[in-house]
């Protein structure tokens, strides 16, 4: 049976959830936050050490300003309202992605929750916010190029490990399982480097409908798979 250290979820389908009910799209985002709460608690119960959630992509800036504004204010409200329960549940929260384009009130709420939950150990809840994998990879390349230009690094010293250390996920193991909801089957610029050997699970459920049992099913499915990493099944690590 496969062990599981890291689950990543592309939370998709909030808009469709609302549209199906003739509600404004933000209602779907509001219900999506309830799902974040349910699924993080389920991840704790399932003893998953790391849960990464894709909350806002670098391409989501293309959406109407009003939707973006509501998304960020829902997100800030979640951080403030959940603060105590995150601490009580021993959940450490951290965000990755660009910080410089986030509204100030989101950056501030994030920094304080990151600080207050910094020593929590049961679950590491990572939130990808204004995150795009291509940008992350280009930034890592830029950091390496800069070190080479300054004479601090030789070209021959550029390795996969060294490259990995310059990614936002430095120190975090690659996701074992990537779940995407709402029936879409694509990465949408999420964790392109880290997904090299991730297992994928696609759920037709819209994110606001995703329950603890859906996470359990995805994990059970993952556990039954054979991971080979290019080797033969019996030799796989
Ligand atoms: C996911 O739901 C949330 C974000 C991308 C912020 P969507 O808003 O993409 O929902 P659909 O895909 O329009 O249904
Ligand atoms: C991916 O969902 C981003 C997040 C879940 C935050 P999108 O709804 O933005 O992706 P596309 O546009 O359908 O590929
Ligand atoms: Mg979508």
Coordinates of N, CA and C and ligand atoms in Angstrom, one line a residue:
X1 N 0.8 -1.2 0.0 CA 0.0 0.0 0.0 C 0.9 1.3 0.0
X2 N 0.5 2.2 -0.8 CA 1.3 3.5 -0.9 C 1.2 4.3 0.3
X3 N 2.3 4.9 0.8 CA 2.2 5.8 1.9 C 1.8 7.2 1.3
X4 N 1.3 8.1 2.1 CA 0.9 9.4 1.6 C 1.3 10.5 2.6
X5 N 2.1 11.4 2.0 CA 2.6 12.5 2.8 C 2.0 13.8 2.4
X6 N 1.6 13.9 1.1 CA 1.2 15.2 0.6 C 0.1 15.0 -0.4
X7 N -1.0 15.7 -0.1 CA -2.1 15.7 -1.1 C -2.3 17.2 -1.6
X8 N -2.5 17.4 -2.9 CA -2.7 18.7 -3.4 C -4.0 18.7 -4.1
X9 N -4.8 19.8 -4.0 CA -6.1 19.8 -4.6 C -6.3 21.1 -5.4
X10 N -6.8 20.9 -6.6 CA -7.2 22.0 -7.5 C -8.7 22.1 -7.3
X11 N -9.1 23.1 -6.5 CA -10.4 23.3 -6.0 C -11.2 24.0 -7.1
X12 N -12.0 23.2 -7.9 CA -12.6 23.8 -9.1 C -14.1 23.6 -9.0
X13 N -14.9 24.5 -9.6 CA -16.3 24.3 -9.8 C -17.2 25.2 -8.9
X14 N -16.6 26.2 -8.2 CA -17.4 27.1 -7.3 C -18.4 27.8 -8.2
X15 N -18.0 28.3 -9.3 CA -18.9 29.1 -10.2 C -20.0 28.3 -10.7
X16 N -19.7 27.1 -11.1 CA -20.8 26.2 -11.6 C -21.8 25.8 -10.5
X17 N -21.3 25.6 -9.3 CA -22.1 25.3 -8.2 C -23.2 26.4 -8.0
X18 N -22.7 27.7 -8.1 CA -23.6 28.8 -7.9 C -24.6 28.9 -9.1
X19 N -24.0 28.8 -10.3 CA -24.8 29.0 -11.5 C -26.0 28.0 -11.6
X20 N -25.7 26.7 -11.1 CA -26.7 25.7 -11.1 C -27.9 26.1 -10.2
X21 N -27.6 26.9 -9.3 CA -28.7 27.4 -8.3 C -29.1 28.8 -8.6
X22 N -28.8 29.3 -9.8 CA -29.1 30.7 -10.1 C -28.7 31.7 -9.1
X23 N -27.5 31.4 -8.5 CA -27.0 32.3 -7.5 C -25.7 33.0 -8.1
X24 N -25.3 34.2 -7.5 CA -24.1 34.8 -8.0 C -22.9 33.9 -7.8
X25 N -21.9 34.1 -8.6 CA -20.7 33.2 -8.5 C -20.1 33.2 -7.1
X26 N -20.1 34.4 -6.4 CA -19.5 34.5 -5.1 C -20.1 33.5 -4.1
X27 N -21.4 33.2 -4.3 CA -22.0 32.3 -3.4 C -21.3 30.9 -3.4
X28 N -20.8 30.6 -4.6 CA -20.1 29.3 -4.8 C -18.7 29.4 -4.1
X29 N -18.1 30.6 -4.2 CA -16.8 30.7 -3.5 C -17.0 30.6 -2.0
X30 N -18.1 31.2 -1.5 CA -18.4 31.2 -0.1 C -18.6 29.7 0.4
X31 N -19.4 29.0 -0.4 CA -19.6 27.6 -0.1 C -18.3 26.8 -0.2
X32 N -17.4 27.2 -1.1 CA -16.1 26.6 -1.3 C -15.3 26.7 -0.1
X33 N -15.4 27.8 0.6 CA -14.6 27.9 1.9 C -15.1 26.9 2.9
X34 N -16.4 26.6 3.0 CA -16.9 25.6 3.9 C -16.2 24.3 3.6
X35 N -16.0 24.0 2.3 CA -15.4 22.8 1.8 C -13.9 22.7 2.3
X36 N -13.3 23.9 2.2 CA -11.9 24.0 2.7 C -11.8 23.5 4.2
X37 N -12.7 24.0 4.9 CA -12.8 23.7 6.4 C -13.0 22.2 6.6
X38 N -14.0 21.6 5.9 CA -14.3 20.2 6.0 C -13.1 19.3 5.6
X39 N -12.5 19.7 4.4 CA -11.5 18.8 3.9 C -10.2 18.9 4.7
X40 N -9.9 20.1 5.3 CA -8.7 20.2 6.1 C -8.9 19.3 7.4
X41 N -10.1 19.4 7.9 CA -10.3 18.5 9.1 C -10.2 17.1 8.8
X42 N -10.8 16.7 7.6 CA -10.7 15.3 7.1 C -9.3 14.9 6.9
X43 N -8.4 15.8 6.4 CA -7.0 15.5 6.2 C -6.3 15.2 7.5
X44 N -6.7 16.0 8.5 CA -6.2 15.7 9.9 C -6.5 14.3 10.3
X45 N -7.8 14.0 10.2 CA -8.3 12.6 10.6 C -7.6 11.5 9.9
X46 N -7.3 11.8 8.6 CA -6.7 10.8 7.7 C -5.2 10.8 7.9
X47 N -4.7 11.6 8.8 CA -3.3 11.7 9.2 C -2.4 12.0 8.0
X48 N -2.9 12.9 7.1 CA -2.1 13.4 6.0 C -1.2 14.6 6.5
X49 N 0.1 14.5 6.4 CA 0.9 15.6 7.0 C 0.8 16.9 6.3
X50 N 0.6 16.8 4.9 CA 0.7 18.1 4.1 C -0.5 18.1 3.1
X51 N -1.2 19.2 3.2 CA -2.4 19.4 2.2 C -2.1 20.8 1.5
X52 N -2.0 20.8 0.2 CA -1.8 22.0 -0.6 C -3.1 22.3 -1.3
X53 N -3.6 23.5 -1.2 CA -4.9 23.9 -1.9 C -4.6 25.0 -2.9
X54 N -5.0 24.8 -4.1 CA -4.9 25.9 -5.2 C -6.1 26.8 -5.0
X55 N -5.8 28.0 -4.5 CA -6.9 28.9 -4.2 C -7.1 30.0 -5.2
X56 N -6.0 30.5 -5.8 CA -6.0 31.6 -6.8 C -4.8 31.5 -7.7
X57 N -5.0 31.3 -9.0 CA -3.9 31.2 -9.9 C -3.5 32.5 -10.5
X58 N -2.3 32.5 -11.0 CA -1.8 33.8 -11.6 C -2.6 34.2 -12.8
X59 N -3.3 33.2 -13.3 CA -4.2 33.5 -14.5 C -5.6 34.0 -14.0
X60 N -5.9 33.8 -12.7 CA -7.3 34.2 -12.2 C -7.5 35.7 -12.2
X61 N -6.3 36.4 -12.4 CA -6.5 37.9 -12.4 C -7.3 38.3 -13.7
X62 N -7.4 37.4 -14.6 CA -8.2 37.7 -15.8 C -9.7 37.8 -15.5
X63 N -10.1 37.4 -14.3 CA -11.5 37.4 -14.0 C -12.0 38.9 -13.7
X64 N -13.3 39.1 -13.7 CA -13.8 40.4 -13.4 C -13.3 40.9 -12.0
X65 N -13.0 42.2 -12.0 CA -12.4 42.8 -10.7 C -13.3 42.5 -9.5
X66 N -14.7 42.5 -9.7 CA -15.6 42.4 -8.6 C -15.5 40.9 -8.0
X67 N -15.3 39.9 -8.9 CA -15.2 38.6 -8.4 C -13.9 38.4 -7.6
X68 N -12.8 39.0 -8.2 CA -11.5 38.9 -7.5 C -11.6 39.6 -6.1
X69 N -12.3 40.8 -6.1 CA -12.4 41.5 -4.8 C -13.1 40.6 -3.8
X70 N -14.2 40.0 -4.2 CA -15.0 39.2 -3.3 C -14.2 38.0 -2.8
X71 N -13.5 37.3 -3.8 CA -12.7 36.2 -3.4 C -11.7 36.5 -2.3
X72 N -11.0 37.6 -2.5 CA -10.0 38.0 -1.5 C -10.6 38.4 -0.2
X73 N -11.8 39.0 -0.2 CA -12.4 39.4 1.1 C -12.9 38.1 1.8
X74 N -13.4 37.1 1.0 CA -13.9 35.9 1.6 C -12.6 35.2 2.2
X75 N -11.6 35.2 1.5 CA -10.4 34.6 2.0 C -9.8 35.2 3.3
X76 N -9.8 36.5 3.3 CA -9.4 37.2 4.5 C -10.3 36.9 5.7
X77 N -11.6 36.8 5.4 CA -12.6 36.5 6.5 C -12.4 35.1 7.0
X78 N -12.0 34.2 6.1 CA -11.8 32.8 6.5 C -10.6 32.7 7.4
X79 N -9.5 33.5 7.1 CA -8.3 33.4 7.9 C -8.6 34.0 9.3
X80 N -9.3 35.1 9.4 CA -9.6 35.7 10.7 C -10.6 34.7 11.5
X81 N -11.6 34.2 10.8 CA -12.6 33.4 11.5 C -12.0 32.1 12.0
X82 N -11.1 31.5 11.2 CA -10.6 30.2 11.5 C -9.4 30.2 12.4
X83 N -8.8 31.3 12.7 CA -7.6 31.4 13.4 C -7.5 30.5 14.6
X84 N -8.5 30.7 15.5 CA -8.5 29.9 16.7 C -8.6 28.4 16.5
X85 N -9.5 28.0 15.6 CA -9.8 26.6 15.3 C -8.6 26.0 14.6
X86 N -7.8 26.7 13.8 CA -6.6 26.2 13.2 C -5.6 25.9 14.3
X87 N -5.5 26.8 15.3 CA -4.5 26.6 16.4 C -5.0 25.4 17.2
X88 N -6.3 25.4 17.5 CA -6.8 24.3 18.4 C -6.6 22.9 17.7
X89 N -6.8 22.9 16.3 CA -6.6 21.6 15.6 C -5.1 21.4 15.2
X90 N -4.2 22.2 15.7 CA -2.8 22.1 15.5 C -2.4 22.1 14.0
X91 N -3.1 23.0 13.2 CA -2.9 23.1 11.8 C -2.0 24.4 11.5
X92 N -0.9 24.1 10.8 CA 0.0 25.2 10.4 C -0.5 25.7 9.0
X93 N -0.6 26.9 8.9 CA -1.0 27.5 7.6 C 0.1 28.3 7.0
X94 N 0.4 28.1 5.7 CA 1.3 28.9 5.0 C 0.9 29.1 3.6
X95 N 1.2 30.2 3.0 CA 0.8 30.5 1.6 C 2.1 30.6 0.7
X96 N 1.9 30.2 -0.5 CA 3.0 30.5 -1.5 C 2.4 31.0 -2.8
X97 N 3.3 31.6 -3.6 CA 2.8 32.4 -4.7 C 3.3 33.8 -4.6
X98 N 2.9 34.7 -5.5 CA 3.4 36.1 -5.4 C 2.6 36.8 -4.3
X99 N 3.4 37.5 -3.5 CA 2.8 38.3 -2.5 C 2.5 39.8 -2.9
X100 N 3.4 40.2 -3.9 CA 3.4 41.6 -4.2 C 2.2 42.2 -4.8
X101 N 1.3 41.3 -5.4 CA 0.1 41.7 -6.1 C -1.1 41.5 -5.2
X102 N -1.0 40.9 -4.0 CA -2.2 40.7 -3.2 C -2.6 42.0 -2.5
X103 N -3.9 42.1 -2.3 CA -4.4 43.3 -1.5 C -3.7 43.3 -0.1
X104 N -3.4 44.4 0.4 CA -2.7 44.5 1.7 C -3.4 43.8 2.8
X105 N -4.7 43.9 2.8 CA -5.4 43.2 3.9 C -5.3 41.7 3.9
X106 N -5.1 41.2 2.7 CA -4.9 39.7 2.6 C -3.5 39.3 3.0
X107 N -2.5 40.1 2.6 CA -1.1 39.9 3.0 C -1.0 39.9 4.5
X108 N -1.6 40.9 5.1 CA -1.5 41.0 6.6 C -2.2 39.9 7.3
X109 N -3.4 39.5 6.8 CA -4.1 38.4 7.5 C -3.3 37.1 7.3
X110 N -2.7 36.9 6.1 CA -1.8 35.7 5.9 C -0.6 35.7 6.9
X111 N 0.1 36.9 6.9 CA 1.3 36.9 7.7 C 0.9 36.6 9.2
X112 N -0.2 37.1 9.7 CA -0.4 36.9 11.1 C -0.9 35.4 11.3
X113 N -1.6 34.8 10.4 CA -2.0 33.4 10.6 C -0.7 32.5 10.5
X114 N 0.1 32.9 9.5 CA 1.3 32.1 9.4 C 2.2 32.1 10.6
X115 N 2.2 33.3 11.2 CA 3.0 33.4 12.5 C 2.4 32.7 13.6
X116 N 1.1 32.9 13.8 CA 0.4 32.3 14.9 C 0.3 30.8 14.9
X117 N 0.3 30.2 13.6 CA 0.2 28.7 13.5 C 1.5 28.1 13.2
X118 N 2.6 28.9 13.2 CA 3.9 28.5 12.8 C 4.4 27.2 13.5
X119 N 4.0 27.0 14.7 CA 4.6 25.8 15.4 C 3.6 24.7 15.5
X120 N 2.5 24.8 14.8 CA 1.5 23.7 14.7 C 2.1 22.5 13.9
X121 N 1.7 21.3 14.3 CA 2.4 20.2 13.8 C 1.5 19.1 13.1
X122 N 0.2 19.1 13.4 CA -0.6 18.0 12.9 C -0.8 18.0 11.4
X123 N -1.1 19.1 10.9 CA -1.2 19.3 9.4 C -0.6 20.6 8.9
X124 N 0.1 20.5 7.8 CA 0.6 21.7 7.2 C -0.3 22.0 6.0
X125 N -1.1 23.1 6.2 CA -2.1 23.5 5.1 C -1.4 24.6 4.3
X126 N -1.1 24.2 3.1 CA -0.4 25.2 2.2 C -1.4 25.7 1.2
X127 N -1.4 27.1 1.1 CA -2.4 27.7 0.2 C -1.6 28.4 -1.0
X128 N -1.9 27.9 -2.2 CA -1.3 28.5 -3.4 C -2.2 29.7 -3.8
X129 N -1.6 30.9 -3.7 CA -2.3 32.1 -3.8 C -1.6 33.0 -4.8
X130 N -2.2 33.5 -5.9 CA -1.5 34.2 -6.9 C -0.3 33.3 -7.4
X131 N -0.5 32.0 -7.5 CA 0.5 31.1 -7.9 C 0.4 30.6 -9.3
X132 N 1.5 30.6 -10.0 CA 1.6 30.0 -11.3 C 2.9 29.2 -11.4
X133 N 2.9 28.0 -11.9 CA 4.1 27.1 -11.9 C 5.1 27.7 -12.8
X134 N 4.7 28.2 -14.0 CA 5.7 28.6 -14.9 C 6.5 29.8 -14.4
X135 N 5.8 30.7 -13.7 CA 6.5 31.8 -13.1 C 7.4 31.3 -12.0
X136 N 7.0 30.4 -11.2 CA 7.8 29.8 -10.2 C 9.1 29.2 -10.8
X137 N 9.0 28.5 -11.9 CA 10.1 27.9 -12.6 C 11.1 29.0 -13.1
X138 N 10.5 30.0 -13.7 CA 11.3 31.1 -14.3 C 12.1 31.8 -13.2
X139 N 11.4 32.0 -12.1 CA 12.1 32.7 -10.9 C 13.3 31.8 -10.4
X140 N 13.1 30.5 -10.4 CA 14.2 29.6 -10.0 C 15.3 29.7 -10.9
X141 N 15.0 29.8 -12.2 CA 16.0 29.9 -13.3 C 16.8 31.2 -13.1
X142 N 16.0 32.3 -12.8 CA 16.6 33.6 -12.7 C 17.5 33.6 -11.5
X143 N 17.1 33.0 -10.4 CA 18.0 32.9 -9.2 C 19.3 32.2 -9.5
X144 N 19.2 31.1 -10.2 CA 20.4 30.4 -10.6 C 21.3 31.2 -11.5
X145 N 20.7 31.8 -12.5 CA 21.4 32.6 -13.5 C 22.2 33.7 -12.8
X146 N 21.5 34.3 -11.8 CA 22.1 35.4 -11.1 C 23.3 34.9 -10.3
X147 N 23.2 33.8 -9.7 CA 24.4 33.2 -9.0 C 25.5 32.9 -9.9
X148 N 25.2 32.4 -11.1 CA 26.2 32.1 -12.1 C 26.9 33.5 -12.5
X149 N 26.0 34.5 -12.8 CA 26.6 35.8 -13.3 C 27.5 36.4 -12.2
X150 N 27.2 36.2 -10.9 CA 28.0 36.7 -9.9 C 29.2 35.9 -9.5
X151 N 29.3 34.8 -10.2 CA 30.5 33.9 -10.0 C 30.3 33.0 -8.7
X152 N 29.1 32.9 -8.2 CA 28.9 32.1 -7.0 C 28.7 30.7 -7.3
X153 N 28.4 30.4 -8.6 CA 28.0 29.1 -9.0 C 28.5 28.8 -10.3
X154 N 29.0 27.6 -10.5 CA 29.5 27.2 -11.9 C 28.3 26.5 -12.6
X155 N 28.3 26.7 -13.9 CA 27.2 26.1 -14.8 C 27.0 24.6 -14.4
X156 N 28.2 23.9 -14.2 CA 28.1 22.4 -14.0 C 27.5 22.1 -12.7
X157 N 27.4 23.1 -11.8 CA 26.8 22.8 -10.5 C 25.3 22.9 -10.5
X158 N 24.7 23.3 -11.6 CA 23.3 23.3 -11.7 C 22.7 21.9 -11.8
X159 N 22.0 21.5 -10.8 CA 21.4 20.2 -10.7 C 19.9 20.2 -10.4
X160 N 19.3 19.1 -10.6 CA 17.8 19.1 -10.3 C 17.6 19.5 -8.8
X161 N 18.4 18.9 -7.9 CA 18.3 19.2 -6.5 C 18.4 20.7 -6.2
X162 N 19.4 21.3 -6.9 CA 19.7 22.7 -6.7 C 18.5 23.6 -7.3
X163 N 18.0 23.1 -8.4 CA 16.9 23.9 -9.0 C 15.7 23.8 -8.0
X164 N 15.4 22.6 -7.5 CA 14.3 22.4 -6.6 C 14.4 23.3 -5.4
X165 N 15.6 23.5 -4.9 CA 15.7 24.3 -3.7 C 15.3 25.8 -3.9
X166 N 15.3 26.2 -5.2 CA 14.9 27.6 -5.5 C 13.4 27.7 -5.8
X167 N 12.7 26.6 -5.8 CA 11.3 26.7 -6.0 C 10.6 27.0 -4.7
X168 N 9.3 27.5 -4.8 CA 8.6 27.9 -3.6 C 8.4 26.7 -2.7
X169 N 8.4 25.5 -3.2 CA 8.2 24.3 -2.4 C 9.4 23.7 -1.7
X170 N 10.5 24.5 -1.7 CA 11.7 24.1 -1.1 C 11.5 23.4 0.3
X171 N 11.9 22.2 0.4 CA 11.8 21.4 1.7 C 10.5 20.7 1.8
X172 N 9.5 20.9 0.9 CA 8.2 20.2 0.9 C 8.3 19.0 -0.1
X173 N 8.0 17.8 0.4 CA 8.0 16.7 -0.6 C 7.0 16.9 -1.7
X174 N 7.3 16.4 -2.9 CA 6.3 16.5 -4.0 C 5.0 15.9 -3.6
X175 N 3.9 16.4 -4.2 CA 2.6 15.8 -3.9 C 2.5 14.4 -4.4
X176 N 2.0 13.5 -3.5 CA 1.8 12.1 -3.9 C 0.6 12.0 -4.7
X177 N -0.4 12.8 -4.4 CA -1.7 12.7 -5.0 C -2.2 14.1 -5.3
X178 N -2.6 14.3 -6.6 CA -3.2 15.6 -7.0 C -4.7 15.4 -7.4
X179 N -5.6 16.0 -6.6 CA -7.0 15.8 -6.9 C -7.5 17.1 -7.6
X180 N -8.3 16.9 -8.7 CA -9.0 18.1 -9.2 C -10.5 17.8 -9.3
X181 N -11.3 18.7 -8.8 CA -12.7 18.6 -8.8 C -13.4 19.2 -10.0
X182 N -14.7 19.0 -10.1 CA -15.5 19.6 -11.2 C -15.3 19.0 -12.6
X183 N -14.7 17.8 -12.6 CA -14.6 17.1 -13.9 C -13.6 17.6 -14.9
X184 N -12.8 18.7 -14.5 CA -11.8 19.1 -15.5 C -10.6 18.3 -15.3
X185 N -9.9 18.0 -16.4 CA -8.7 17.1 -16.3 C -7.5 17.9 -16.8
X186 N -7.0 18.9 -16.1 CA -5.8 19.6 -16.5 C -5.2 20.2 -15.3
X187 N -3.9 20.7 -15.4 CA -3.2 21.2 -14.3 C -3.4 22.7 -14.1
X188 N -3.8 23.4 -15.2 CA -4.0 24.9 -15.1 C -2.8 25.6 -14.4
X189 N -1.6 25.2 -14.8 CA -0.4 25.9 -14.3 C -0.1 25.6 -12.9
X190 N -0.5 24.5 -12.3 CA -0.3 24.1 -10.9 C 0.9 23.2 -10.8
X191 N 1.9 23.4 -10.0 CA 2.9 22.5 -9.6 C 3.5 21.7 -10.7
X192 N 3.9 22.4 -11.9 CA 4.3 21.6 -13.0 C 5.6 20.8 -12.8
X193 N 6.5 21.4 -12.0 CA 7.7 20.7 -11.7 C 7.4 19.5 -10.7
X194 N 6.7 19.9 -9.6 CA 6.5 18.9 -8.5 C 5.6 17.7 -8.9
X195 N 4.8 17.9 -10.0 CA 3.8 16.8 -10.3 C 4.4 15.7 -11.2
X196 N 5.8 15.7 -11.3 CA 6.4 14.8 -12.3 C 6.0 13.3 -12.0
X197 N 5.9 12.9 -10.8 CA 5.4 11.6 -10.5 C 4.2 11.5 -9.5
X198 N 3.4 12.6 -9.5 CA 2.2 12.6 -8.7 C 1.2 11.6 -9.4
X199 N 0.3 11.1 -8.5 CA -0.8 10.4 -9.0 C -2.0 11.4 -9.2
X200 N -2.8 11.2 -10.2 CA -3.9 12.1 -10.4 C -5.2 11.5 -10.1
X201 N -6.1 12.3 -9.5 CA -7.5 11.8 -9.3 C -8.5 12.9 -9.6
X202 N -9.4 12.6 -10.6 CA -10.3 13.6 -11.0 C -11.7 13.2 -10.5
X203 N -12.3 14.2 -9.8 CA -13.7 14.0 -9.3 C -14.6 14.8 -10.0
X204 N -15.8 14.3 -10.3 CA -16.8 15.1 -11.0 C -17.6 16.0 -10.1
X205 N -17.4 15.8 -8.8 CA -18.0 16.7 -7.8 C -17.5 18.1 -7.9
X206 N -18.4 19.1 -7.8 CA -18.0 20.5 -7.7 C -17.4 20.7 -6.4
X207 N -16.4 21.6 -6.3 CA -15.7 21.8 -5.0 C -16.6 22.0 -3.8
X208 N -17.7 22.9 -3.9 CA -18.5 23.1 -2.7 C -19.2 21.8 -2.2
X209 N -19.3 20.9 -3.1 CA -20.0 19.6 -2.8 C -19.0 18.5 -2.3
X210 N -17.7 18.8 -2.3 CA -16.7 17.8 -2.0 C -16.7 17.6 -0.5
X211 N -16.9 16.3 -0.1 CA -17.0 16.0 1.3 C -15.8 15.2 1.8
X212 N -15.8 15.0 3.1 CA -14.7 14.2 3.7 C -14.6 12.8 3.1
X213 N -15.8 12.2 2.8 CA -15.8 10.9 2.2 C -15.2 10.9 0.8
X214 N -15.3 12.0 0.1 CA -14.7 12.1 -1.3 C -13.2 12.1 -1.2
X215 N -12.7 12.8 -0.1 CA -11.2 12.7 0.1 C -10.8 11.3 0.4
X216 N -11.6 10.7 1.3 CA -11.3 9.3 1.7 C -11.3 8.4 0.5
X217 N -12.2 8.5 -0.4 CA -12.3 7.7 -1.7 C -11.0 7.9 -2.5
X218 N -10.7 9.2 -2.7 CA -9.5 9.5 -3.5 C -8.2 8.9 -2.9
X219 N -8.1 8.9 -1.6 CA -6.9 8.4 -0.9 C -6.9 6.8 -1.0
X220 N -8.1 6.2 -0.9 CA -8.2 4.8 -1.0 C -7.8 4.4 -2.4
X221 N -8.3 5.1 -3.4 CA -7.9 4.8 -4.8 C -6.4 5.0 -5.0
X222 N -5.8 6.0 -4.5 CA -4.4 6.3 -4.6 C -3.6 5.1 -3.9
X223 N -4.1 4.7 -2.8 CA -3.3 3.6 -2.1 C -3.3 2.3 -2.8
X224 N -4.3 2.1 -3.7 CA -4.4 0.8 -4.4 C -3.5 0.9 -5.7
X225 N -2.9 2.0 -6.0 CA -2.2 2.1 -7.3 C -0.8 1.6 -7.2
X226 N -0.2 1.3 -8.3 CA 1.2 0.9 -8.3 C 2.1 2.1 -8.8
X227 N 3.0 2.5 -8.0 CA 3.9 3.6 -8.4 C 5.2 3.0 -8.8
X228 N 5.7 3.4 -10.0 CA 6.9 2.7 -10.5 C 8.1 3.6 -10.7
X229 N 7.8 4.9 -10.9 CA 8.9 5.9 -11.1 C 9.9 5.4 -12.2
X230 N 9.3 4.8 -13.2 CA 10.2 4.4 -14.3 C 10.8 3.0 -14.1
X231 N 10.8 2.5 -12.9 CA 11.4 1.2 -12.6 C 10.3 0.1 -12.9
X232 N 10.6 -1.1 -12.6 CA 9.7 -2.2 -12.7 C 8.9 -2.3 -11.4
X233 N 7.6 -2.7 -11.4 CA 6.7 -2.6 -10.2 C 7.4 -3.2 -9.0
X234 N 8.1 -4.3 -9.1 CA 8.6 -5.0 -7.9 C 9.8 -4.2 -7.3
X235 N 10.5 -3.4 -8.2 CA 11.6 -2.7 -7.7 C 11.3 -1.2 -7.2
X236 N 10.0 -0.8 -7.4 CA 9.7 0.6 -7.2 C 9.8 0.9 -5.7
X237 N 10.3 2.1 -5.5 CA 10.4 2.6 -4.1 C 9.3 3.5 -3.7
Ligands
LIG1 C1 -12.6 27.5 -8.4 O1 -13.9 27.6 -8.9 C2 -12.2 28.7 -7.6 C3 -11.2 29.6 -8.3 C4 -10.6 29.3 -9.4 C5 -10.8 30.8 -7.6 P1 -14.2 28.4 -10.3 O2 -14.5 29.8 -9.9 O3 -13.1 28.2 -11.3 O4 -15.5 27.7 -10.7 P2 -16.0 27.3 -12.2 O5 -14.8 26.6 -12.9 O6 -16.2 28.6 -12.9 O7 -17.2 26.5 -12.0
LIG2 C1 -7.6 26.6 -11.5 O1 -9.0 26.7 -11.8 C2 -7.2 27.5 -10.5 C3 -7.7 27.3 -9.1 C4 -8.4 26.2 -8.8 C5 -7.4 28.3 -8.2 P1 -9.5 27.6 -13.0 O2 -11.0 27.4 -13.0 O3 -8.9 28.9 -12.9 O4 -8.8 26.8 -14.3 P2 -9.2 26.8 -15.8 O5 -9.3 28.2 -16.3 O6 -10.6 26.1 -15.9 O7 -8.1 26.0 -16.5
LIG3 MG1 -12.8 26.8 -12.8

